[in-house]
């Protein structure tokens, strides 16, 4: 983002016909939008595009989720029909949604599968999620998709996710990147508790132990502990940052990919804002690491990009306030 | 609100094609919207109308604010010109804004003054804010305005405020209604600190001491410690509740009026939702008392109804999710 635009935006914010600081974090967000655009006042944030990276996870067959893996392809169909949670939010707020089968454990036809890497990803506590070639292919797929969305005019990108079991690799990726043990990062996902939760913590820790020092390298981290959909999202975000297009992060899956994007393309996080705080502990830990404070904190844990889409009106609010409010100097005093 | 609709809405929420509880507080908000409408699924919340009650306060001449009282009429002109903070937000989100000079310490012409009660209100630490007749007239004005907005089709109402010094009577009203001392409720308003802040606390406590037992009666409380604009907003909210139209609360001024509305019309608070958490301590204390949890928490303290208008897209999001998302039973599993 532009340091010059940031400074100019902060100056304009201080000169608005509002008490100093009265806009709170909406003001900070406005300054960030202006810095990412390199324009003061910022342009209205009209063209927002969300991409949902869908994929299954080998760990889902090992009791880490409250839902069976068969839900993943059914949900992909629901996105295509425009009837999922994120669809309703996106429709309300004029956000374009594209869903991609990156690694669903089913054979889906048509454009949804145009970037498919494989069926499912490896069960990370006993095997690598991907081969090195698959990791590269997934990163490249995400990069291509980001470029397509940017070329289609996106001013702001969102990465969503769908895949039963996905909070397990997300927790592992964050733990590995932050140097934390499984017990600190593992959450309840769609709703596991008791023995199933204990089993999930154990699986994350087994995965971390299995990966060992390989996690010092971001690509190896994705190969060992990630999944094709998470790698694609990381490539998507790294490319957005490289192209200078801001990204609004969603929950723990999106933020895990963002952590990897920052490792792959250092400085990328400056192009990211956090849409919401999810209930997953790894998400908050990773946002702290990235230096991001979420806009919303509503206890949401739906995934699909829903928390980010719900926050889009706040990003728009921030931009219009900095753009349209009179300056104190214009007041008739 | 309808208990039947609330129960039906909760049942529908539990049956959506999302994990149980995954929508977090967005789900709770959806249930509240449905209960206020008495309709499941809820209608989209399209017609939102905000009324800004403007008025000056005698205490502003006693060093409680960082800004001079002359700012109040200048800001009223800015609302009329559609160039204030709330104007930009309302324009972005399709919210109608009406500004009324209830007690500005200036002579304004035209429809803006059609409900004017008086110029300014008394300095509450040394005199009553209003005469009993003025309090009644202000409550009635708010009631008439609410009825007009409801007759114009409002599905959701917002009460905003403008008036230098207004956090002082708001803090006094909340302290009196909750039985708290000045030191616990007084905040920094537009930005007072040091000696000015100590003076503000002293003025609020002097006002509370002066009012004594009169605060046991809500109308007397407004007469002694309020102002014409705060009384009008209280009448506005009480009437909205009586008419069964929900209100989205803003910051400390709006919430102080809501506390009085609940005292005037017990049960009214069930029709209120909290748009945001402001930085004023009295606002959080009063929201707790009303049993409300704010939607946004962005450190905003602009007033004008801005925090509530910024939260409108979340109310709309909640309603559309409960309305438009497929049911789990519809999933192809």
XYZ file of C-alpha atoms in Angstrom:
666
model
C 0.000 0.000 0.000
C 1.031 3.583 -0.641
C 2.668 5.338 2.293
C 1.948 8.691 0.663
C -1.747 7.925 0.257
C -1.860 6.614 3.818
C -0.421 9.863 5.165
C -2.739 11.982 3.006
C -5.730 9.899 4.050
C -4.857 10.259 7.733
C -4.603 14.005 7.236
C -7.966 14.132 5.469
C -9.523 12.009 8.235
C -8.256 14.455 10.857
C -9.777 17.319 8.870
C -13.294 15.882 8.550
C -16.224 17.650 10.214
C -16.185 15.112 13.055
C -14.432 15.239 16.441
C -10.870 13.903 16.255
C -10.900 10.115 16.491
C -14.706 9.928 16.603
C -14.884 7.425 13.740
C -12.782 4.949 15.692
C -11.706 1.908 13.700
C -13.926 2.932 10.792
C -11.443 5.766 10.309
C -8.461 3.390 10.407
C -10.160 1.190 7.851
C -10.779 4.181 5.591
C -7.088 5.071 5.724
C -6.164 1.483 4.841
C -8.577 1.461 1.873
C -7.087 4.718 0.591
C -3.545 3.359 1.009
C -4.380 0.177 -0.927
C -5.933 2.227 -3.720
C -3.169 4.835 -3.670
C -5.986 7.401 -3.934
C -7.262 10.092 -1.523
C -10.158 10.314 -1.096
C -10.668 6.618 -1.848
C -12.940 5.398 -4.618
C -16.163 3.712 -3.483
C -15.536 -0.028 -3.025
C -18.147 -1.303 -5.438
C -16.728 -4.381 -7.113
C -16.121 -7.046 -4.493
C -15.538 -10.646 -5.571
C -15.442 -13.744 -3.385
C -13.975 -17.077 -4.423
C -14.838 -20.199 -2.457
C -12.142 -22.846 -2.630
C -13.766 -26.210 -1.908
C -11.894 -29.340 -0.987
C -12.016 -32.402 1.196
C -9.495 -33.484 3.812
C -8.284 -36.957 4.635
C -8.574 -36.229 8.356
C -12.357 -36.001 8.007
C -12.397 -39.808 7.909
C -10.719 -39.839 11.333
C -13.419 -38.325 13.516
C -12.348 -34.651 13.596
C -15.669 -33.249 12.355
C -19.300 -33.267 13.433
C -20.310 -33.779 9.776
C -19.536 -36.463 7.153
C -17.408 -35.608 4.104
C -20.433 -36.127 1.852
C -21.598 -32.674 2.940
C -18.806 -31.016 0.909
C -20.122 -31.777 -2.620
C -23.694 -31.103 -1.451
C -22.625 -27.668 -0.234
C -20.823 -26.976 -3.525
C -24.130 -27.616 -5.276
C -25.807 -25.234 -2.830
C -23.285 -22.483 -3.659
C -23.901 -23.078 -7.349
C -27.640 -22.787 -6.679
C -27.013 -19.562 -4.726
C -28.734 -20.844 -1.601
C -25.949 -21.154 0.994
C -25.275 -18.741 3.854
C -22.647 -16.808 1.933
C -24.943 -16.672 -1.115
C -27.658 -14.844 0.840
C -25.146 -12.365 2.274
C -23.405 -11.815 -1.053
C -26.689 -11.267 -2.839
C -27.737 -8.713 -0.212
C -24.481 -6.804 -0.524
C -23.768 -7.104 -4.230
C -20.726 -9.336 -3.889
C -19.921 -11.702 -6.775
C -19.371 -15.310 -5.677
C -17.450 -17.977 -7.578
C -17.062 -21.498 -6.245
C -14.255 -23.808 -7.324
C -13.849 -27.515 -6.689
C -10.141 -27.658 -5.904
C -10.116 -31.037 -4.187
C -13.653 -32.223 -3.452
C -13.797 -35.985 -2.942
C -16.354 -36.406 -5.705
C -16.442 -35.926 -9.460
C -18.120 -32.608 -10.226
C -18.666 -31.457 -13.779
C -18.339 -28.151 -15.539
C -16.514 -24.893 -14.822
C -16.637 -25.519 -11.061
C -13.913 -28.155 -11.555
C -11.753 -26.231 -14.010
C -8.985 -25.811 -11.438
C -9.307 -29.174 -9.734
C -6.022 -30.515 -8.364
C -7.076 -33.904 -6.987
C -9.794 -35.667 -5.014
C -9.403 -34.839 -1.287
C -6.024 -34.268 0.368
C -3.961 -36.616 2.521
C -4.767 -37.306 6.174
C -2.066 -35.038 7.593
C -1.396 -36.942 10.810
C -0.243 -39.994 8.864
C 0.799 -38.701 5.426
C 1.534 -35.535 3.491
C -1.491 -33.579 2.351
C -0.099 -33.204 -1.156
C 2.833 -34.075 -3.354
C 5.206 -31.150 -3.941
C 3.928 -30.942 -7.528
C 0.331 -30.749 -6.318
C 1.217 -27.966 -3.895
C 2.789 -25.985 -6.728
C -0.206 -26.666 -8.968
C -2.622 -25.516 -6.241
C -0.620 -22.333 -5.583
C -0.595 -21.656 -9.310
C -4.335 -22.297 -9.614
C -4.995 -19.750 -6.868
C -2.713 -17.265 -8.598
C -4.521 -17.729 -11.919
C -7.923 -17.295 -10.252
C -6.792 -14.120 -8.478
C -5.543 -12.715 -11.765
C -8.866 -13.547 -13.438
C -10.865 -11.846 -10.691
C -8.628 -8.780 -10.752
C -8.879 -8.600 -14.536
C -12.664 -8.777 -14.115
C -12.397 -5.543 -12.135
C -12.291 -6.619 -8.483
C -11.449 -3.758 -6.124
C -11.560 -6.088 -3.124
C -11.188 -9.863 -2.999
C -12.488 -12.399 -0.508
C -11.377 -15.974 -0.126
C -13.920 -18.402 1.263
C -13.716 -22.119 1.830
C -15.817 -25.242 2.029
C -14.691 -28.664 3.116
C -15.586 -30.940 5.986
C -12.533 -31.299 8.221
C -10.904 -28.073 7.052
C -10.318 -26.515 10.471
C -7.854 -29.345 11.218
C -5.278 -28.499 8.499
C -5.935 -24.781 9.110
C -5.048 -25.198 12.793
C -1.977 -27.244 11.853
C -0.770 -24.631 9.350
C -1.165 -21.845 11.897
C 0.490 -23.859 14.682
C 3.413 -24.696 12.404
C 3.809 -21.105 11.223
C 3.558 -19.569 14.693
C 5.500 -22.286 16.539
C 2.589 -23.256 18.773
C 1.433 -26.660 20.075
C -1.848 -28.226 18.936
C -3.610 -27.605 22.224
C -3.360 -23.826 21.780
C -4.691 -23.664 18.233
C -7.288 -26.404 17.937
C -10.928 -25.343 18.027
C -14.293 -27.028 17.884
C -14.885 -26.445 14.175
C -18.494 -27.143 13.254
C -19.080 -28.432 16.763
C -16.960 -31.323 18.084
C -16.542 -31.773 21.814
C -15.537 -34.338 24.416
C -13.558 -37.273 23.021
C -13.857 -36.053 19.438
C -12.254 -32.746 20.394
C -9.447 -34.530 22.241
C -8.925 -36.707 19.149
C -8.752 -33.595 16.968
C -6.058 -32.026 19.180
C -4.136 -35.313 19.028
C -4.360 -35.408 15.222
C -3.113 -31.837 14.883
C -0.201 -32.566 17.236
C 0.626 -35.815 15.409
C 0.662 -33.887 12.147
C 2.987 -31.232 13.584
C 5.312 -33.882 14.993
C 5.330 -35.734 11.690
C 6.183 -32.571 9.719
C 9.067 -31.605 12.011
C 11.515 -29.066 10.586
C 9.930 -29.111 7.162
C 7.633 -26.358 8.437
C 10.511 -23.887 8.187
C 9.668 -23.644 4.497
C 6.202 -22.354 3.547
C 5.736 -24.578 0.493
C 6.821 -27.652 2.453
C 4.416 -26.603 5.216
C 1.522 -26.679 2.758
C 2.696 -29.997 1.325
C 2.934 -31.650 4.721
C 0.087 -30.053 6.673
C -2.220 -28.197 4.295
C -4.528 -29.226 1.508
C -5.079 -28.327 -2.121
C -7.853 -25.832 -1.315
C -5.830 -24.093 1.403
C -2.792 -23.905 -0.880
C -4.912 -22.477 -3.701
C -6.281 -19.815 -1.342
C -2.726 -18.951 -0.241
C -1.683 -18.543 -3.868
C -4.783 -16.443 -4.509
C -3.935 -14.058 -1.657
C -0.239 -13.809 -2.439
C -1.099 -12.875 -6.026
C -3.715 -10.336 -4.921
C -1.059 -8.671 -2.755
C 1.510 -8.754 -5.555
C -1.038 -7.183 -7.903
C -1.923 -4.546 -5.292
C -5.525 -5.601 -4.709
C -6.723 -5.760 -1.091
C -8.173 -8.914 0.450
C -10.781 -9.105 3.194
C -10.098 -12.196 5.293
C -12.763 -14.539 6.617
C -12.351 -17.137 9.392
C -9.698 -19.627 10.381
C -9.305 -21.256 6.945
C -8.925 -17.940 5.169
C -6.548 -16.646 7.829
C -4.435 -19.832 7.721
C -4.029 -19.257 3.987
C -3.187 -15.616 4.679
C -0.426 -16.645 7.090
C 1.036 -18.843 4.352
C 0.602 -16.072 1.771
C 2.597 -13.741 4.025
C 5.313 -16.381 4.337
C 5.352 -16.917 0.551
C 5.253 -13.196 -0.249
C 6.558 -11.237 2.763
C 4.680 -7.977 3.167
C 1.495 -9.399 1.660
C -0.368 -8.929 4.953
C -0.332 -5.180 4.458
C -2.928 -5.815 1.715
C -5.178 -7.795 4.056
C -7.895 -6.677 6.447
C -9.715 -9.019 8.817
C -13.455 -9.239 8.193
C -14.413 -10.920 11.424
C -13.246 -12.788 14.489
C -14.301 -16.427 14.367
C -14.672 -18.684 17.378
C -11.582 -20.712 16.401
C -8.609 -19.911 18.667
C -6.112 -20.323 15.818
C -7.794 -17.528 13.901
C -7.274 -14.949 16.661
C -3.681 -16.081 17.217
C -2.926 -15.785 13.509
C -4.602 -12.372 13.193
C -2.437 -11.122 16.076
C 0.623 -12.453 14.272
C -0.439 -10.674 11.067
C -1.142 -7.486 13.022
C -4.813 -7.438 12.041
C -7.844 -6.547 14.170
C -11.158 -7.945 12.926
C -14.010 -5.617 11.933
C -16.824 -7.847 13.218
C -16.951 -10.060 16.283
C -20.272 -11.878 16.142
C -19.283 -15.387 17.175
C -19.712 -16.620 13.598
C -18.073 -19.868 12.474
C -19.820 -20.698 9.216
C -16.875 -20.418 6.863
C -17.746 -20.008 3.151
C -16.325 -16.466 3.283
C -19.482 -15.448 5.143
C -17.806 -13.392 7.867
C -15.863 -11.400 5.302
C -18.924 -10.802 3.125
C -20.846 -9.644 6.203
C -18.067 -7.093 6.815
C -18.064 -5.686 3.265
C -20.594 -2.923 4.105
C -18.217 -1.664 6.800
C -15.366 -1.382 4.309
C -17.706 0.508 2.012
C -18.859 2.681 4.911
C -15.275 3.551 5.760
C -14.473 4.566 2.189
C -17.572 6.732 1.721
C -17.088 8.523 5.024
C -13.557 9.556 4.091
C -14.747 10.438 0.612
C -18.056 12.246 1.182
C -18.084 13.890 4.627
C -17.452 17.647 4.615
C -14.211 19.041 5.936
C -14.218 20.991 9.193
C -12.880 23.914 7.194
C -16.132 23.905 5.167
C -18.325 24.299 8.282
C -20.135 27.590 8.617
C -18.730 28.620 12.004
C -42.377 -8.922 19.855
C -44.173 -12.154 19.041
C -43.169 -15.130 21.180
C -44.658 -17.453 18.575
C -42.630 -15.904 15.758
C -39.529 -15.973 17.955
C -39.940 -19.701 18.561
C -40.669 -20.420 14.893
C -37.680 -18.333 13.831
C -35.385 -20.163 16.254
C -36.627 -23.448 14.840
C -36.043 -22.277 11.267
C -32.554 -21.055 12.212
C -31.721 -24.480 13.648
C -32.906 -26.081 10.410
C -30.819 -23.982 8.007
C -28.121 -25.655 5.913
C -25.434 -24.391 8.295
C -23.850 -26.065 11.337
C -25.848 -25.457 14.533
C -24.931 -22.081 16.001
C -22.547 -21.231 13.144
C -24.207 -17.875 12.459
C -23.454 -16.722 15.997
C -25.071 -13.427 16.942
C -26.226 -12.891 13.362
C -28.608 -15.765 14.034
C -29.859 -14.196 17.275
C -30.425 -10.937 15.452
C -32.398 -12.730 12.747
C -34.652 -14.284 15.370
C -35.213 -10.859 16.958
C -36.101 -9.316 13.571
C -38.597 -12.101 12.908
C -40.117 -11.681 16.384
C -40.534 -7.914 15.917
C -42.176 -8.485 12.530
C -44.260 -11.403 13.770
C -43.283 -13.102 10.501
C -41.167 -16.181 9.744
C -39.151 -16.010 7.621
C -38.726 -12.272 8.184
C -39.334 -9.729 5.457
C -36.209 -7.989 4.110
C -35.515 -4.854 6.188
C -35.611 -2.325 3.394
C -37.184 0.830 4.783
C -34.980 2.189 7.542
C -35.492 5.751 8.753
C -33.246 7.763 11.078
C -34.314 10.908 12.913
C -31.671 13.196 14.370
C -32.920 15.165 17.365
C -30.761 18.286 17.681
C -30.578 20.443 20.754
C -28.214 22.477 22.883
C -27.480 22.027 26.560
C -26.895 24.669 29.223
C -23.952 22.715 30.605
C -22.029 23.338 27.375
C -21.352 26.862 28.685
C -19.677 25.322 31.747
C -16.659 23.663 30.190
C -17.896 20.078 29.727
C -17.154 19.888 25.994
C -14.150 20.192 23.716
C -16.309 22.182 21.259
C -18.317 25.444 21.492
C -22.151 25.354 21.297
C -22.000 27.227 17.976
C -21.111 23.903 16.380
C -24.660 22.586 16.916
C -26.498 24.796 14.373
C -23.581 24.459 11.940
C -23.915 20.676 12.129
C -27.692 20.900 11.617
C -26.976 22.751 8.380
C -24.507 20.005 7.447
C -27.165 17.317 7.991
C -29.586 19.325 5.851
C -26.895 19.524 3.168
C -26.338 15.744 3.469
C -22.645 16.100 4.170
C -22.199 14.919 7.774
C -20.832 11.547 8.888
C -24.250 9.992 9.250
C -25.294 11.396 5.867
C -22.508 9.538 4.065
C -23.336 6.291 5.843
C -27.088 6.659 5.329
C -26.621 7.444 1.653
C -24.437 4.359 1.239
C -26.963 2.105 2.921
C -30.233 3.593 1.705
C -31.344 4.937 5.072
C -33.640 7.984 5.108
C -32.419 10.768 7.418
C -34.537 13.531 8.924
C -33.062 16.173 11.196
C -35.155 18.153 13.686
C -34.190 21.224 15.672
C -35.766 20.367 19.014
C -33.799 22.827 21.139
C -30.909 24.307 19.193
C -29.714 27.577 20.705
C -30.283 29.463 17.447
C -33.250 30.397 15.300
C -33.468 27.971 12.397
C -36.140 28.308 9.746
C -38.303 25.862 7.895
C -39.457 22.301 8.504
C -36.336 21.523 10.545
C -37.851 23.604 13.381
C -41.428 22.320 13.128
C -41.128 20.471 16.435
C -38.961 22.998 18.285
C -39.595 23.097 22.036
C -37.251 25.886 23.147
C -33.768 27.286 22.650
C -31.253 25.105 24.557
C -32.071 23.334 27.816
C -31.194 24.288 31.379
C -27.707 23.747 32.865
C -28.636 20.667 34.862
C -26.142 21.108 37.698
C -27.797 24.379 38.739
C -31.332 24.248 37.341
C -33.885 21.922 35.781
C -33.337 21.120 32.127
C -36.982 21.787 31.298
C -40.283 22.826 32.782
C -42.695 19.920 33.267
C -44.790 21.276 30.384
C -41.732 21.359 28.113
C -40.894 17.764 29.023
C -44.417 16.687 28.078
C -44.249 18.690 24.859
C -40.903 17.112 23.948
C -42.163 13.585 24.673
C -45.231 14.313 22.559
C -43.115 15.719 19.715
C -41.064 12.522 19.661
C -44.241 10.455 19.658
C -45.662 12.420 16.727
C -42.429 12.075 14.763
C -42.306 8.315 15.382
C -45.886 7.992 14.181
C -45.061 9.996 11.046
C -42.049 7.828 10.264
C -44.015 4.633 10.856
C -46.850 5.887 8.683
C -44.228 6.619 6.007
C -43.442 2.891 6.043
C -40.470 2.531 8.368
C -39.658 -1.102 9.173
C -36.795 -0.053 11.455
C -36.218 3.279 13.179
C -33.017 4.933 14.353
C -32.707 7.839 16.725
C -29.652 10.028 16.320
C -28.613 13.164 18.120
C -26.636 16.357 17.729
C -25.837 18.869 20.387
C -22.632 20.072 21.983
C -22.621 19.005 25.640
C -25.119 16.182 25.147
C -23.070 13.412 26.757
C -23.431 15.240 30.097
C -27.248 14.979 30.421
C -27.075 11.488 28.860
C -24.648 10.362 31.574
C -26.823 11.991 34.257
C -29.987 10.275 32.966
C -28.285 6.886 32.934
C -26.711 7.398 36.372
C -30.072 8.448 37.807
C -31.909 5.524 36.220
C -29.330 2.919 37.229
C -28.532 4.366 40.658
C -24.868 4.968 39.873
C -22.522 7.808 40.869
C -21.183 10.286 38.293
C -17.677 8.866 38.363
C -18.874 5.532 36.964
C -20.886 6.927 34.052
C -19.070 10.024 32.879
C -17.034 9.721 29.695
C -14.827 11.942 27.607
C -17.477 12.883 25.056
C -15.917 14.528 22.009
C -12.582 14.535 23.820
C -12.280 16.294 27.193
C -9.542 15.272 29.573
C -7.615 16.451 32.622
C -9.317 19.272 34.530
C -12.183 19.523 32.038
C -13.025 15.860 32.547
C -12.909 16.274 36.350
C -15.212 19.277 35.984
C -17.610 17.194 33.865
C -17.777 14.460 36.516
C -18.413 17.151 39.148
C -21.245 18.673 37.084
C -22.924 15.289 36.574
C -22.682 14.557 40.319
C -23.992 18.028 41.229
C -26.923 17.448 38.895
C -27.674 14.059 40.459
C -27.455 15.516 43.965
C -29.711 18.408 42.979
C -32.343 16.077 41.494
C -32.457 13.835 44.575
C -35.488 11.555 44.831
C -37.213 13.129 41.870
C -35.358 10.600 39.711
C -37.741 7.892 40.931
C -40.172 9.192 38.317
C -39.092 9.000 34.655
C -40.780 12.229 33.552
C -39.308 14.110 36.509
C -35.931 12.608 35.644
C -36.113 14.114 32.171
C -37.313 17.450 33.553
C -34.487 17.660 36.076
C -31.567 16.041 34.249
C -32.418 15.653 30.581
C -33.015 18.046 27.731
C -35.695 18.642 25.135
C -33.884 16.601 22.462
C -33.283 13.629 24.785
C -36.924 13.725 25.943
C -38.124 13.843 22.334
C -35.966 10.822 21.490
C -37.385 8.952 24.503
C -40.919 9.713 23.335
C -39.953 8.607 19.824
C -38.689 5.245 21.068
C -41.544 4.590 23.471
C -44.015 5.211 20.638
C -42.071 2.999 18.227
C -42.277 0.186 20.794
C -45.989 0.789 21.413
C -46.582 0.690 17.658
C -44.504 -2.487 17.336
C -41.712 -1.064 15.188
C -38.151 -2.001 16.151
C -35.494 0.593 16.943
C -31.760 0.263 16.350
C -29.935 2.190 19.090
C -26.875 4.343 18.541
C -24.466 5.618 21.200
C -24.813 7.047 24.690
C -27.424 9.696 23.847
C -29.658 7.248 22.040
C -29.236 4.642 24.768
C -29.968 7.189 27.531
C -33.243 7.950 25.742
C -33.888 4.210 25.434
C -33.454 3.754 29.180
C -36.049 6.473 29.745
C -38.333 4.973 27.099
C -38.184 1.655 28.932
C -39.055 3.432 32.188
C -41.934 5.273 30.487
C -43.204 2.189 28.659
C -42.000 -0.927 30.485
C -41.168 -3.691 28.042
C -40.190 -1.234 25.298
C -36.592 -2.509 25.331
C -37.722 -5.760 23.744
C -38.206 -3.691 20.578
C -34.653 -2.312 20.707
C -31.389 -3.688 19.379
C -28.010 -2.062 20.002
C -26.237 -0.923 16.851
C -22.811 -0.387 18.344
C -20.761 -0.007 21.483
C -19.551 3.538 21.926
C -16.552 4.585 24.002
C -18.784 6.200 26.659
C -18.917 4.080 29.839
C -22.560 5.021 30.503
C -23.582 3.481 27.197
C -22.216 0.027 28.057
C -23.704 0.176 31.560
C -27.106 1.110 30.165
C -26.986 -1.570 27.452
C -26.264 -4.171 30.146
C -29.243 -2.884 32.105
C -31.448 -3.140 28.997
C -30.095 -6.624 28.283
C -28.692 -5.609 24.888
C -25.406 -6.628 23.269
C -24.146 -4.278 20.559
C -23.664 -5.488 16.985
C -20.570 -3.397 16.239
C -17.667 -2.454 18.499
C -15.468 -0.133 16.499
C -14.583 2.532 19.058
C -16.900 5.020 17.373
C -18.139 8.084 19.286
C -19.486 10.351 16.572
C -23.138 10.402 17.586
C -25.602 11.529 14.867
C -27.010 7.996 14.748
C -23.870 6.984 12.851
C -23.119 3.801 14.791
C -26.649 2.550 14.290
C -26.655 3.375 10.575
C -23.322 1.567 10.202
C -24.982 -1.512 11.751
C -28.022 -1.509 9.444
C -26.388 -3.856 6.884
C -25.930 -6.440 9.653
C -29.625 -6.319 10.520
C -30.392 -6.755 6.840
C -27.852 -9.579 6.615
C -29.485 -11.358 9.535
C -32.935 -11.146 7.995
C -31.882 -12.371 4.543
C -29.921 -15.289 5.936
C -32.935 -16.557 7.843
C -35.115 -15.873 4.822
C -33.058 -17.090 1.879
C -30.677 -19.843 3.004
C -31.760 -23.377 2.126
C -32.905 -25.742 4.825
C -30.722 -28.712 5.747
C -33.645 -30.899 4.722
C -33.307 -29.541 1.149
C -29.645 -30.625 0.861
C -28.920 -33.403 -1.588
C -27.317 -35.833 0.866
